[in-house]
Structure formats: C-alpha cells, structure tokens
Coordinates of C-alpha atoms and ligand atoms in Angstrom, one line a residue:
X7 CA -65.3 -175.6 12.3
X8 CA -65.7 -176.1 8.5
X9 CA -69.1 -175.2 7.2
X10 CA -71.3 -178.1 6.1
X11 CA -70.8 -181.9 6.2
X12 CA -67.9 -183.0 4.0
X13 CA -69.4 -186.4 3.2
X14 CA -66.7 -187.4 0.8
X15 CA -63.9 -187.0 3.3
X16 CA -65.7 -188.2 6.4
X17 CA -67.5 -191.2 4.9
X18 CA -64.4 -192.4 3.0
X19 CA -62.3 -192.2 6.1
X20 CA -64.7 -194.2 8.2
X21 CA -65.5 -196.7 5.6
X22 CA -61.8 -197.3 5.1
X23 CA -61.4 -197.8 8.8
X24 CA -64.4 -200.3 8.9
X25 CA -62.8 -202.2 6.1
X26 CA -59.4 -202.4 7.7
X27 CA -60.8 -203.6 10.9
X28 CA -63.3 -206.0 9.2
X29 CA -65.9 -204.4 11.5
X30 CA -68.9 -206.1 10.1
X31 CA -67.4 -209.6 9.5
X32 CA -68.9 -212.1 11.9
X33 CA -68.0 -215.6 13.0
X34 CA -69.7 -217.8 15.5
X35 CA -69.3 -216.7 19.0
X36 CA -71.2 -218.7 21.6
X37 CA -70.4 -216.1 24.4
X38 CA -72.6 -213.4 22.8
X39 CA -76.3 -213.4 21.9
X40 CA -77.0 -213.8 18.2
X41 CA -78.9 -211.4 16.0
X42 CA -79.7 -212.1 12.3
X43 CA -80.7 -209.0 10.4
X44 CA -81.8 -209.9 6.9
X45 CA -83.3 -207.5 4.3
X46 CA -84.8 -208.6 1.0
X47 CA -82.0 -209.0 -1.5
X48 CA -82.2 -206.6 -4.4
X49 CA -82.8 -207.7 -8.0
X50 CA -79.7 -206.4 -9.9
X51 CA -81.8 -204.3 -12.3
X52 CA -79.0 -201.8 -13.0
X53 CA -78.8 -199.1 -10.3
X54 CA -79.7 -198.7 -6.7
X55 CA -82.8 -196.5 -6.4
X56 CA -84.3 -194.5 -3.5
X57 CA -86.5 -197.5 -2.6
X58 CA -83.4 -199.5 -1.9
X59 CA -81.7 -196.7 0.0
X60 CA -84.8 -196.4 2.3
X61 CA -85.1 -200.1 2.8
X62 CA -81.5 -200.8 3.5
X63 CA -81.0 -197.8 5.7
X64 CA -83.7 -199.1 8.0
X65 CA -82.0 -202.5 8.1
X66 CA -78.6 -200.8 8.7
X67 CA -80.0 -198.9 11.7
X68 CA -81.4 -202.1 13.2
X69 CA -78.1 -204.0 12.7
X70 CA -76.0 -201.2 14.2
X71 CA -78.3 -200.8 17.1
X72 CA -78.0 -204.5 18.0
X73 CA -74.3 -204.4 17.5
X74 CA -74.0 -201.6 20.0
X75 CA -76.0 -203.6 22.4
X76 CA -73.4 -206.3 22.3
X77 CA -75.1 -208.8 20.0
X78 CA -73.1 -210.8 17.5
X79 CA -75.0 -209.5 14.4
X80 CA -75.1 -211.3 11.1
X81 CA -76.0 -208.7 8.5
X82 CA -75.5 -210.2 5.0
X83 CA -76.1 -209.0 1.5
X84 CA -76.7 -210.8 -1.8
X85 CA -78.4 -210.7 -5.2
X86 CA -81.7 -212.0 -6.3
X87 CA -80.1 -212.5 -9.7
X88 CA -82.3 -214.8 -11.7
X89 CA -85.2 -213.3 -13.6
X90 CA -86.7 -212.4 -16.9
X91 CA -85.3 -208.8 -17.3
X92 CA -81.8 -210.3 -17.8
X93 CA -83.1 -212.3 -20.7
X94 CA -84.9 -209.4 -22.1
X95 CA -81.8 -207.2 -21.9
X96 CA -79.8 -209.9 -23.5
X97 CA -82.3 -210.1 -26.3
X98 CA -82.4 -206.3 -26.8
X99 CA -78.7 -205.5 -26.5
X100 CA -77.1 -208.8 -27.4
X101 CA -75.3 -209.2 -24.1
X102 CA -75.4 -212.5 -22.3
X103 CA -77.8 -212.5 -19.3
X104 CA -74.8 -213.6 -17.1
X105 CA -72.8 -210.6 -18.3
X106 CA -75.6 -208.2 -17.9
X107 CA -76.4 -209.5 -14.4
X108 CA -72.7 -209.5 -13.2
X109 CA -72.1 -206.0 -14.6
X110 CA -75.2 -204.7 -12.8
X111 CA -74.1 -206.4 -9.6
X112 CA -70.7 -204.8 -9.7
X113 CA -72.2 -201.4 -10.2
X114 CA -74.8 -201.8 -7.5
X115 CA -72.4 -203.3 -5.1
X116 CA -70.1 -200.3 -5.4
X117 CA -73.2 -198.0 -4.8
X118 CA -74.2 -200.0 -1.7
X119 CA -70.6 -199.9 -0.4
X120 CA -70.5 -196.1 -0.8
X121 CA -73.6 -196.0 1.4
X122 CA -71.5 -197.5 4.1
X123 CA -74.0 -200.2 5.1
X124 CA -72.8 -202.6 7.8
X125 CA -72.8 -205.7 5.6
X126 CA -70.5 -208.7 6.0
X127 CA -69.5 -208.6 2.4
X128 CA -67.5 -211.8 2.9
X129 CA -70.8 -213.6 3.0
X130 CA -72.2 -212.1 -0.2
X131 CA -74.3 -214.6 -2.2
X132 CA -75.5 -214.4 -5.8
X133 CA -78.4 -216.8 -6.7
X134 CA -77.3 -217.2 -10.3
X135 CA -74.0 -218.8 -9.2
X136 CA -73.8 -222.6 -9.0
X137 CA -72.4 -222.5 -5.4
X138 CA -75.7 -220.9 -4.4
X139 CA -78.3 -222.6 -6.7
X140 CA -77.0 -226.0 -5.9
X141 CA -78.8 -225.6 -2.5
X142 CA -81.8 -224.4 -4.3
X143 CA -81.7 -227.7 -6.3
X144 CA -81.0 -229.6 -3.1
X145 CA -84.2 -228.1 -1.5
X146 CA -86.1 -229.1 -4.6
X147 CA -85.0 -232.7 -4.3
X148 CA -86.0 -232.7 -0.6
X149 CA -89.4 -231.3 -1.5
X150 CA -89.8 -233.9 -4.3
X151 CA -88.9 -236.7 -2.0
X152 CA -91.7 -235.6 0.4
X153 CA -94.3 -235.1 -2.3
X154 CA -94.2 -231.3 -1.8
X155 CA -93.0 -230.7 -5.3
X156 CA -95.1 -232.2 -8.0
X157 CA -96.1 -231.9 -11.6
X158 CA -99.6 -231.3 -13.0
X159 CA -101.2 -229.7 -16.0
X160 CA -102.1 -226.0 -15.6
X161 CA -103.2 -223.2 -17.8
X162 CA -100.5 -220.7 -18.9
X163 CA -100.7 -217.6 -21.0
X164 CA -99.6 -218.6 -24.4
X165 CA -98.8 -216.6 -27.6
X166 CA -99.2 -218.6 -30.8
X167 CA -96.8 -216.5 -32.7
X168 CA -94.1 -216.5 -30.0
X169 CA -94.8 -220.2 -29.4
X170 CA -94.1 -219.5 -25.8
X171 CA -95.4 -218.9 -22.4
X172 CA -96.0 -215.3 -21.3
X173 CA -95.9 -213.9 -17.8
X174 CA -99.0 -211.9 -16.7
X175 CA -97.1 -208.7 -17.3
X176 CA -96.3 -209.8 -20.9
X177 CA -100.0 -210.7 -21.4
X178 CA -101.5 -207.4 -20.2
X179 CA -104.7 -206.4 -21.9
X180 CA -105.1 -209.9 -23.3
X181 CA -102.6 -209.5 -26.1
X182 CA -98.9 -210.5 -26.5
X183 CA -96.5 -207.7 -25.5
X184 CA -94.5 -208.4 -28.7
X185 CA -97.4 -209.1 -30.9
X186 CA -100.1 -206.6 -29.9
X187 CA -102.4 -208.0 -32.6
X188 CA -102.2 -211.5 -31.2
X189 CA -104.6 -212.5 -28.5
X190 CA -103.1 -214.4 -25.6
X191 CA -104.7 -217.8 -25.1
X192 CA -104.8 -220.1 -22.1
X193 CA -102.9 -223.3 -22.8
X194 CA -102.6 -226.4 -20.6
X195 CA -99.0 -227.5 -20.0
X196 CA -97.3 -229.8 -17.5
X197 CA -95.8 -227.6 -14.8
X198 CA -94.0 -227.9 -11.5
X199 CA -95.7 -226.9 -8.3
X200 CA -94.8 -226.5 -4.7
X201 CA -97.5 -227.7 -2.4
X202 CA -97.8 -224.6 -0.2
X203 CA -101.5 -225.4 0.3
X204 CA -100.4 -228.2 2.6
X205 CA -99.5 -225.5 5.1
X206 CA -102.6 -223.3 4.7
X207 CA -104.0 -224.2 8.1
X208 CA -100.7 -223.9 9.9
X209 CA -100.0 -220.5 8.2
X210 CA -103.3 -219.2 9.3
X211 CA -103.0 -220.5 12.9
X212 CA -99.5 -219.1 13.3
X213 CA -100.6 -215.6 12.2
X214 CA -101.9 -215.3 15.8
X215 CA -98.3 -215.5 17.0
X216 CA -97.2 -212.5 14.9
X217 CA -98.4 -210.1 17.6
X218 CA -95.9 -207.4 16.7
X219 CA -97.3 -207.1 13.1
X220 CA -99.8 -204.4 12.1
X221 CA -103.3 -205.8 11.9
X222 CA -103.6 -204.6 8.3
X223 CA -100.8 -206.9 7.3
X224 CA -102.3 -209.8 9.2
X225 CA -105.7 -209.3 7.5
X226 CA -103.9 -209.2 4.2
X227 CA -102.2 -212.5 4.9
X228 CA -105.5 -214.0 6.2
X229 CA -107.2 -213.0 3.0
X230 CA -104.4 -214.4 0.9
X231 CA -104.9 -217.8 2.6
X232 CA -108.6 -217.3 2.3
X233 CA -110.2 -220.1 4.3
X234 CA -113.8 -220.8 3.6
X235 CA -115.9 -223.3 5.5
X236 CA -118.9 -224.9 3.8
X237 CA -119.8 -228.1 2.0
X238 CA -119.4 -230.0 -1.2
X239 CA -122.5 -231.4 -2.8
X240 CA -123.2 -233.5 -5.8
X241 CA -126.0 -232.5 -8.2
X242 CA -126.9 -235.5 -10.4
X243 CA -127.2 -235.0 -14.1
X244 CA -130.3 -236.0 -16.0
X245 CA -128.0 -237.7 -18.5
X246 CA -126.2 -239.6 -15.8
X247 CA -123.1 -238.7 -13.7
X248 CA -123.0 -235.7 -11.4
X249 CA -121.5 -232.2 -10.9
X250 CA -119.7 -231.4 -7.6
X251 CA -120.0 -228.0 -6.3
X252 CA -118.4 -226.1 -3.3
X253 CA -120.6 -223.7 -1.4
X254 CA -120.1 -221.7 1.8
X255 CA -123.9 -221.5 2.2
X256 CA -125.4 -225.0 2.3
X257 CA -128.3 -223.4 4.2
X258 CA -129.4 -221.9 0.9
X259 CA -129.5 -225.2 -1.1
X260 CA -133.2 -225.2 -1.4
X261 CA -132.9 -221.9 -3.2
X262 CA -130.5 -223.3 -5.9
X263 CA -132.5 -222.7 -9.1
X264 CA -129.7 -223.2 -11.6
X265 CA -126.1 -224.3 -11.8
X266 CA -123.1 -222.5 -13.3
X267 CA -119.8 -224.0 -14.6
X268 CA -116.5 -222.3 -15.3
X269 CA -115.9 -222.0 -19.1
X270 CA -112.8 -224.2 -18.5
X271 CA -114.9 -226.9 -16.7
X272 CA -114.5 -230.2 -18.6
X273 CA -118.3 -230.6 -18.7
X274 CA -119.0 -227.3 -20.3
X275 CA -118.5 -228.5 -23.8
X276 CA -119.5 -232.1 -23.4
X277 CA -122.9 -231.3 -21.8
X278 CA -123.9 -229.2 -24.7
X279 CA -122.7 -231.7 -27.3
X280 CA -125.6 -232.7 -29.5
X281 CA -127.9 -230.0 -28.2
X282 CA -129.0 -226.9 -30.1
X283 CA -126.7 -224.9 -27.7
X284 CA -123.5 -226.6 -28.8
X285 CA -122.2 -223.9 -31.1
X286 CA -123.2 -221.2 -28.8
X287 CA -121.3 -222.8 -25.8
X288 CA -118.2 -223.5 -27.9
X289 CA -117.9 -219.9 -29.1
X290 CA -118.5 -218.6 -25.5
X291 CA -115.9 -220.9 -24.1
X292 CA -113.4 -219.9 -26.7
X293 CA -114.1 -216.2 -26.1
X294 CA -113.6 -216.7 -22.3
X295 CA -110.3 -218.4 -23.0
X296 CA -109.1 -215.2 -24.4
X297 CA -110.6 -212.9 -21.8
X298 CA -108.4 -211.4 -19.2
X299 CA -109.0 -213.1 -15.9
X300 CA -108.8 -210.1 -13.7
X301 CA -111.5 -208.5 -15.7
X302 CA -113.6 -211.6 -15.8
X303 CA -113.9 -211.9 -12.0
X304 CA -114.1 -208.2 -11.2
X305 CA -117.4 -207.6 -9.3
X306 CA -118.3 -204.8 -11.6
X307 CA -117.9 -206.8 -14.8
X308 CA -121.2 -207.7 -16.3
X309 CA -122.3 -211.3 -15.7
X310 CA -122.4 -213.1 -18.9
X311 CA -123.3 -216.7 -19.6
X312 CA -124.8 -219.3 -21.9
X313 CA -127.2 -222.2 -21.3
X314 CA -125.6 -225.7 -21.9
X315 CA -128.8 -227.3 -22.9
X316 CA -128.5 -229.7 -20.0
X317 CA -130.2 -230.1 -16.6
X318 CA -129.3 -231.3 -13.2
X319 CA -131.4 -232.2 -10.2
X320 CA -131.3 -230.2 -7.0
X321 CA -130.4 -232.9 -4.4
X322 CA -132.9 -231.6 -1.8
X323 CA -135.8 -230.4 -3.8
X324 CA -135.3 -232.9 -6.7
X325 CA -136.2 -230.1 -9.0
X326 CA -134.8 -230.0 -12.6
X327 CA -132.5 -227.0 -12.9
X328 CA -130.7 -225.7 -15.9
X329 CA -126.9 -225.8 -16.2
X330 CA -125.2 -222.6 -17.5
X331 CA -121.6 -221.6 -18.2
X332 CA -120.6 -218.1 -17.1
X333 CA -117.6 -215.7 -17.0
X334 CA -117.6 -215.2 -13.2
X335 CA -116.9 -218.8 -12.3
X336 CA -113.2 -219.8 -12.1
X337 CA -111.9 -223.3 -12.7
X338 CA -109.2 -223.0 -10.0
X339 CA -111.5 -222.3 -7.1
X340 CA -113.5 -225.0 -5.3
X341 CA -114.6 -227.4 -8.0
X342 CA -115.1 -224.9 -10.8
X343 CA -118.9 -225.3 -10.6
X344 CA -121.5 -223.7 -8.4
X345 CA -125.1 -224.0 -7.4
X346 CA -126.6 -220.6 -8.1
X347 CA -128.8 -219.1 -5.4
X348 CA -129.9 -215.9 -6.9
X349 CA -131.8 -214.7 -3.9
X350 CA -128.8 -214.8 -1.7
X351 CA -125.7 -214.3 -3.9
X352 CA -125.3 -211.0 -5.8
X353 CA -123.5 -212.5 -8.7
X354 CA -126.1 -215.2 -9.2
X355 CA -128.8 -212.5 -8.8
X356 CA -127.4 -210.4 -11.5
X357 CA -127.2 -213.4 -13.8
X358 CA -130.7 -214.5 -13.0
X359 CA -132.2 -211.1 -13.7
X360 CA -130.3 -210.8 -17.0
X361 CA -131.4 -214.2 -18.3
X362 CA -134.8 -214.5 -16.6
X363 CA -133.9 -217.4 -14.4
X364 CA -136.1 -218.1 -11.3
X365 CA -135.2 -216.5 -8.0
X366 CA -136.4 -218.2 -4.8
X367 CA -136.0 -216.6 -1.3
X368 CA -135.0 -219.2 1.2
X369 CA -133.4 -217.1 3.9
X370 CA -135.6 -214.5 5.8
X371 CA -133.7 -211.7 7.4
X372 CA -134.3 -211.9 11.2
X373 CA -137.3 -209.8 12.3
X374 CA -138.1 -208.6 8.8
X375 CA -140.9 -209.5 6.4
X376 CA -140.3 -212.2 3.8
X377 CA -139.2 -210.6 0.6
X378 CA -140.7 -211.8 -2.7
X379 CA -138.1 -213.1 -5.2
X380 CA -139.7 -211.0 -8.0
X381 CA -139.5 -207.8 -6.0
X382 CA -135.9 -208.1 -4.8
X383 CA -133.6 -205.3 -5.9
X384 CA -130.5 -207.2 -4.8
X385 CA -129.6 -210.5 -3.2
X386 CA -129.8 -210.8 0.5
X387 CA -126.5 -212.3 1.4
X388 CA -126.8 -212.2 5.2
X389 CA -127.8 -214.8 7.7
X390 CA -131.4 -215.3 8.8
X391 CA -134.0 -218.0 9.2
X392 CA -134.6 -220.7 6.6
X393 CA -137.9 -220.6 4.7
X394 CA -139.2 -222.5 1.7
X395 CA -136.8 -225.2 2.8
X396 CA -139.0 -228.2 3.7
X397 CA -137.9 -229.8 7.0
X398 CA -135.3 -227.1 7.6
X399 CA -137.8 -224.3 7.8
X400 CA -137.3 -222.2 10.9
X401 CA -133.7 -223.1 11.4
X402 CA -131.1 -220.4 11.6
X403 CA -128.5 -220.2 8.9
X404 CA -125.9 -221.5 11.3
X405 CA -128.0 -224.5 12.2
X406 CA -128.9 -225.0 8.5
X407 CA -125.3 -225.0 7.4
X408 CA -124.6 -228.0 9.7
X409 CA -127.9 -229.7 9.1
X410 CA -127.7 -229.6 5.3
X411 CA -124.1 -230.7 5.4
X412 CA -125.0 -233.7 7.5
X413 CA -128.0 -234.6 5.4
X414 CA -125.8 -234.5 2.3
X415 CA -123.3 -236.7 4.0
X416 CA -126.1 -239.2 5.1
X417 CA -127.3 -239.5 1.5
X418 CA -123.7 -240.0 0.3
X419 CA -123.8 -237.0 -2.0
X420 CA -121.7 -234.5 -0.1
X421 CA -119.9 -233.5 3.0
X422 CA -118.8 -230.6 5.1
X423 CA -115.7 -229.1 3.4
X424 CA -113.1 -226.4 3.8
X425 CA -111.6 -224.5 0.9
X426 CA -108.6 -222.2 0.7
X427 CA -107.9 -219.5 -1.8
X428 CA -104.2 -220.0 -1.6
X429 CA -103.0 -221.9 -4.6
X430 CA -100.0 -224.2 -5.0
X431 CA -97.0 -222.2 -6.2
X432 CA -96.3 -222.7 -9.9
X433 CA -92.5 -222.6 -10.2
X434 CA -91.7 -223.7 -13.7
X435 CA -91.0 -221.3 -16.5
X436 CA -90.3 -221.9 -20.2
X437 CA -87.2 -219.7 -20.0
X438 CA -83.5 -219.8 -19.7
X439 CA -82.2 -217.6 -16.9
X440 CA -83.0 -219.6 -13.8
X441 CA -82.1 -222.6 -11.7
X442 CA -82.3 -225.8 -13.7
X443 CA -84.8 -228.1 -12.1
X444 CA -82.8 -231.2 -11.1
X445 CA -85.0 -233.8 -12.8
X446 CA -84.5 -236.2 -15.7
X447 CA -87.1 -237.9 -17.8
X448 CA -86.5 -241.5 -18.8
X449 CA -88.8 -243.4 -21.1
X450 CA -88.6 -246.4 -18.8
X451 CA -88.2 -244.9 -15.3
X452 CA -90.3 -241.8 -15.8
X453 CA -89.4 -238.8 -13.7
X454 CA -86.1 -239.4 -12.0
X455 CA -84.6 -237.0 -9.6
X456 CA -80.9 -236.0 -10.2
X457 CA -78.9 -237.8 -7.5
X458 CA -77.6 -235.4 -4.8
X459 CA -74.0 -236.3 -5.6
X460 CA -74.6 -234.9 -9.1
X461 CA -75.6 -231.4 -7.9
X462 CA -75.3 -228.7 -9.0
X463 CA -76.9 -229.2 -12.4
X464 CA -75.1 -226.3 -14.1
X465 CA -77.0 -223.9 -16.3
X466 CA -75.1 -223.9 -19.6
X467 CA -73.8 -220.5 -20.7
X468 CA -73.5 -220.8 -24.5
X469 CA -77.1 -220.6 -25.3
X470 CA -78.9 -218.8 -28.1
X471 CA -81.3 -216.4 -26.3
X472 CA -84.6 -216.0 -28.1
X473 CA -87.7 -214.8 -26.5
X474 CA -89.9 -217.1 -28.4
X475 CA -90.1 -220.8 -29.3
X476 CA -90.2 -222.3 -25.8
X477 CA -87.3 -222.8 -23.4
X478 CA -83.9 -221.9 -25.0
X479 CA -82.4 -224.7 -22.9
X480 CA -84.4 -227.3 -24.7
X481 CA -82.3 -226.6 -27.8
X482 CA -79.0 -227.2 -26.0
X483 CA -78.5 -230.9 -26.8
X484 CA -75.3 -231.2 -24.7
X485 CA -77.4 -230.1 -21.7
X486 CA -80.6 -232.0 -22.5
X487 CA -79.1 -235.4 -23.3
X488 CA -78.1 -237.3 -20.2
X489 CA -78.0 -240.9 -19.1
X490 CA -80.8 -241.9 -16.8
X491 CA -79.4 -242.1 -13.2
X492 CA -81.6 -245.1 -12.5
X493 CA -81.1 -247.4 -15.6
X494 CA -78.4 -245.7 -17.6
X495 CA -80.5 -245.5 -20.8
X496 CA -80.4 -242.2 -22.8
X497 CA -82.8 -239.7 -21.1
X498 CA -83.6 -236.0 -21.2
X499 CA -83.2 -233.3 -18.7
X500 CA -86.0 -231.0 -17.5
X501 CA -85.7 -227.8 -19.5
X502 CA -88.1 -225.5 -17.8
X503 CA -86.3 -223.8 -15.0
X504 CA -87.3 -222.7 -11.6
X505 CA -88.6 -219.2 -11.5
X506 CA -86.0 -216.8 -10.3
X507 CA -88.2 -215.0 -7.9
X508 CA -91.6 -215.2 -6.6
X509 CA -93.6 -213.0 -9.0
X510 CA -97.2 -213.0 -7.8
X511 CA -99.8 -212.7 -10.5
X512 CA -101.5 -209.3 -10.7
X513 CA -104.7 -208.4 -9.0
X514 CA -107.6 -206.7 -10.7
X515 CA -106.8 -203.3 -12.2
X516 CA -106.9 -200.6 -9.5
X517 CA -106.7 -202.9 -6.5
X518 CA -105.3 -200.7 -3.7
X519 CA -102.9 -203.5 -2.8
X520 CA -101.2 -203.5 -6.1
X521 CA -97.8 -202.1 -5.4
X522 CA -94.4 -201.9 -7.1
X523 CA -92.1 -204.2 -5.1
X524 CA -88.7 -203.0 -4.1
X525 CA -86.0 -203.4 -6.7
X526 CA -88.1 -204.7 -9.5
X527 CA -90.6 -203.4 -11.9
X528 CA -93.0 -206.2 -11.1
X529 CA -96.3 -205.0 -9.9
X530 CA -97.6 -207.5 -7.4
X531 CA -100.5 -207.8 -5.1
X532 CA -101.0 -209.9 -2.1
X533 CA -104.7 -210.3 -2.9
X534 CA -104.2 -211.5 -6.4
X535 CA -105.2 -215.1 -5.6
X536 CA -108.6 -214.0 -4.6
X537 CA -111.4 -214.6 -7.0
X538 CA -114.4 -213.2 -5.2
X539 CA -113.8 -209.5 -5.1
X540 CA -116.6 -208.4 -2.8
X541 CA -114.9 -209.6 0.3
X542 CA -111.5 -208.5 -0.9
X543 CA -112.9 -205.0 -1.5
X544 CA -114.8 -204.9 1.8
X545 CA -111.9 -206.0 4.0
X546 CA -109.2 -204.2 2.2
X547 CA -110.7 -200.8 1.4
Ligands
LIG110 C1 -124.1 -221.1 -3.2 C2 -124.2 -219.8 -2.5 C3 -125.3 -219.2 -2.0 C4 -123.0 -219.2 -2.4 C5 -125.2 -218.0 -1.3 C6 -122.8 -218.0 -1.7 C7 -123.9 -217.4 -1.2 P1 -115.9 -217.7 -0.7 O1 -116.6 -217.3 0.5 O2 -115.1 -216.7 -1.4 O3 -115.2 -219.0 -0.5 N1 -118.1 -220.1 -5.7 C8 -117.7 -221.4 -5.5 N2 -116.8 -221.8 -6.4 C9 -116.6 -220.7 -7.2 C10 -115.8 -220.5 -8.4 N3 -115.0 -221.5 -8.8 N4 -115.8 -219.3 -9.0 C11 -116.6 -218.4 -8.5 N5 -117.5 -218.5 -7.5 C12 -117.4 -219.7 -6.8 O4 -117.0 -218.1 -1.8 C13 -117.6 -219.3 -1.9 C14 -118.9 -219.1 -2.7 O5 -118.5 -218.6 -4.0 C15 -119.6 -220.4 -2.9 O6 -120.8 -220.4 -2.1 C16 -120.1 -220.3 -4.4 O7 -121.4 -219.6 -4.2 C17 -119.1 -219.4 -5.0 F1 -126.2 -217.4 -0.8 O8 -122.7 -221.3 -3.3 B1 -121.9 -220.1 -3.0
LIG111 ZN1 -96.1 -213.1 -29.1
LIG112 ZN1 -84.3 -245.0 -16.7

C-alpha cells in the first residue's frame, strides 16, 4: 500500500471516468423521483476561495447522497456574472468587462472541475450572456405588465464630481471613494423598482411553513419584513393643511407634545418659509442630506433637531404643538413624520430633554405609582394604563390602541394602519455591465415595453467604460436610438441597467449581522432595511 493519498492520480482518474460516462448529466426521467440541488452561483471575481469550497462541498455531498438513493438529481452550476467589479477592473486595467468576466469564469470553472463536484456542466448558465438575460428581460416585462415593476423618484448617493450614482460601498464615510474630499449628497432620480412589498404579508405568513429552518434565521427574516401594527393620524396645521403620521402607539396620542419631520420631508422647508427659523432649517436639512444614514439612525447617535417655526394641533387634546425636524426620522418609513411622545419613546425623550420640550406621562405602568414627567430618567416604553387621556383614562394600552384608532376614524382624521419595513427593491443602476431594461421612452407614447418578439435587448460591447458621468450606455447612440414599438416615431432606450445582483444596503457599523457574502466582497446585512435600532439590537443580539 503506497503511503498517503495520491490525489493527483486518484482524482484525475475518477474525474475522467465521470466525464466519459457523463455521470452527472441529467435528462427528464418520469420513472424516478426528482431532486433539484441548487447552490448560490458564484460571482466570477477571479479565483475560487475557501468559502466557495466549503459551500459547494456541502451541496456536492447532498447531491451525491440523493443520487445514491436513486433520485434523478439536477445539480447545475452557473455564473452570477454581472456586477460592478467587472467595470471597475475594466477601468483600472483597460480590459473590457466581458473579457475580464469570461477570463475569470474560465479560470474558476477549471478550479471547480478539479474539485470534482458533481455538476451537470452541460447546463452551465452565465447571466451576462444574451441567451440567459433574455429571460431576465422577459420576467421584467411580465412584472411590468402586472404593475409589479414601476418607476418612481428615489434618493441615490450622488457625487457631483463623478456626476454619477454611487453604491453604498462607494459612499462609505459620506465621501466619494474616488474623491475623498467630495461629500456624497442624496439626489432624487427616477428609478425602477420591483414591488416586493406586495408580498410582505405572504412572506411573513409562509415563514411559519419553514419548520426546518433555524429560529434565528426566521427571526432575521421576520425583522427584515418588519410588520408594525398601529394607526395613521392627521395633525392639522395652524396655517392650513395637515401632517400625516404613523404610530404604533395610538394609545399615547394624548402625550404627543411636539411633532418631528424627516429632513427630507417636503414640509420641512416650506413650513419654515418666512419664519425666523428659515435659514436655520435650511442649513440643517442640507447638513442631513450629507450625513451618513446608518449613523443618523443609530440609537446611540445624539438626537439633533431644529424648530420649524410652525405649529400643529394635537387631534385629541387640540393643543398647539411645535413642529421640529430631526436626524432620527427617516423619510422612507411610515409617512416620514411622527408625533413625538417623549414620556414613552426614548428617542423623543432624549430630544425633549435636550431642547426643553414638554414631557407628559400618559401611560402608567401597571401596579406602579404614576411617574412625573419632570423626574423621568428615561421613557417608559411598555404597556400600562392610560392616564391624562380624557375619556380614555383607565383603559389598558391594548384597549386604547383600538379605541384611539376608532376615534380617529370616526372623526375622519385617521385609521388603523399596518406598516412594513421591507422596501420595494430598487433595481436600476446608472452603470454599464448589467441586463438592459427592456423599455423604450417615446415622447408621444411614454414608457413603452420592448415587445417580447424583440428580446433579447443586447447589451452593446463597444462602449467606452468610464466610472463617472452617468451610464456609459447613454452615450452609445446606436443603442439608444430606436423606433417606438407603438407608433414608430424616433424614441430612446432605457439606459440604466438592471442591477447584476442583489446587493443589500449596509446596516449600521458594527451590526452583528453584517457579513461578507460568499463570492463577493460586498458586505451585506439582512437587517439593513431597519430604521429603528432598539428592536433590531434587542432581537438580534
Ligand atoms: C408615537 C409613539 C409613542 C411611538 C410611543 C412609539 C412609542 P416600529 O415599531 O419600528 O414600526 N416612527 C414612525 N415613523 C418613523 C420614521 N419615519 N422615522 C423614525 N421613526 C419613526 O416604530 C414605529 C414608531 O417609530 C412610531 O410610533 C413612531 O413613533 C416612530 F410611546 O409614534 B411612535
Ligand atoms: Zn466622485
Ligand atoms: Zn410612440
């Protein structure tokens, strides 16, 4: 017996045998039970790393196990081959993203083959090839048809010097990765979204069916969906009009002693117009536009705000309450405005203490003496019995939540409401290396989907790759100019492209769920869509 394991000889021999026999090639076979073993396709970053080896070894064991048990196992492999690193490499080394990507694929495929994984290589797919991305485009058209793909304005990270959109990674620390002396600003652009929020309730409900999943992962998913039940209410403005807020605690409405708007809220600037606060508000809003969001919403970040000079009326007490703008309110959640209840919300409490705003206790902890607002050391965020709440006095929080919701509804100034943290998925990118979005803009017909028979919309190859100045595709006139499929007039193609992969925005610094995802250098966090960190931290620690 020779000493040691001669991997070169043994593995080559068997791999050759598997190849000759097409051992892992599968075709439909109704006589055998099916098994589909799919692992996440790698991003062709250059070389296979140990993370890939671990991941794909696990999949390989599963596939072989089911094969041995007589299943007809489909075990495919492919390449998640669109993405920003290819463009970056092209820019740095002067290679075309397609060349860079294909070279990497060839190298990594050879490495995976040497590992002897049981893939059916005859079914290999590469998502930057038209025969693959035409289906991507076909899906997009189906989603568009059903109203599940739509356009709306949304803020993006923007560098004035690059004249282009930056990913969260490229905007780290609030400055441009290429111009570290240039602050990144938030700019509103028309973008494409997929309406995943339409499935929030279904996703949440069906988590119950994933009984084989670790509870930790299910909690993570639940937090990502982030369902909150409460109410929406209108606070009328002294100057006419109203501000809508979302609250999970309508039972504390009698304790709302001020309001707070997100700096991006359309009323932030207009309410202060003509008041002595105008300049103050404008400079605060501008500063917040430049502030890093993760830091802005971190529970430990100091609460910072400015008075708008305007007042609203508390709909139940009819008291006149001041309207502020502050860093910890985000425009994308709820309505971008809150009623502040400093006695029962810690963020509001910190803000009230800092700026000397009134604090009124309206919930008494069960079986404990009534605390005085002035003596509180922190907000009491739990449930209890309603006090200082007129006709609701004595009700439990649970009763109050319903009663106040109903009373708002009767008065026509609110209703019970549900809010989700999950956001629609922003898929457009002002870059080159991705699936072209199959849409045409016509001055007469508006947004016209590319007819199915014209798919795929091919990504042109001879493009000058620049990292600045907007989408490189927009400068390829041959690509951009097209006849409108509806009326035949000259029209223009969509030039933002579909993001290559799902890159989730980053969570706050140091979040335990920030991890480096397999096969890419993108740090992503499942909790990143959360804005209120206390619950995130509590459930996730
Ligand atoms: C008044 C109130 C009183 C609140 C109270 C809480 C406790 P979750 O549970 O995470 O959904 N809020 C609403 N919109 C916001 C925004 N755009 N940015 C930051 N905070 C926002 O949180 C819902 C609560 O977060 C809402 O309920 C609101 O504060 C705040 F004793 O309203 B609450
Ligand atoms: Zn820049
Ligand atoms: Zn037309």
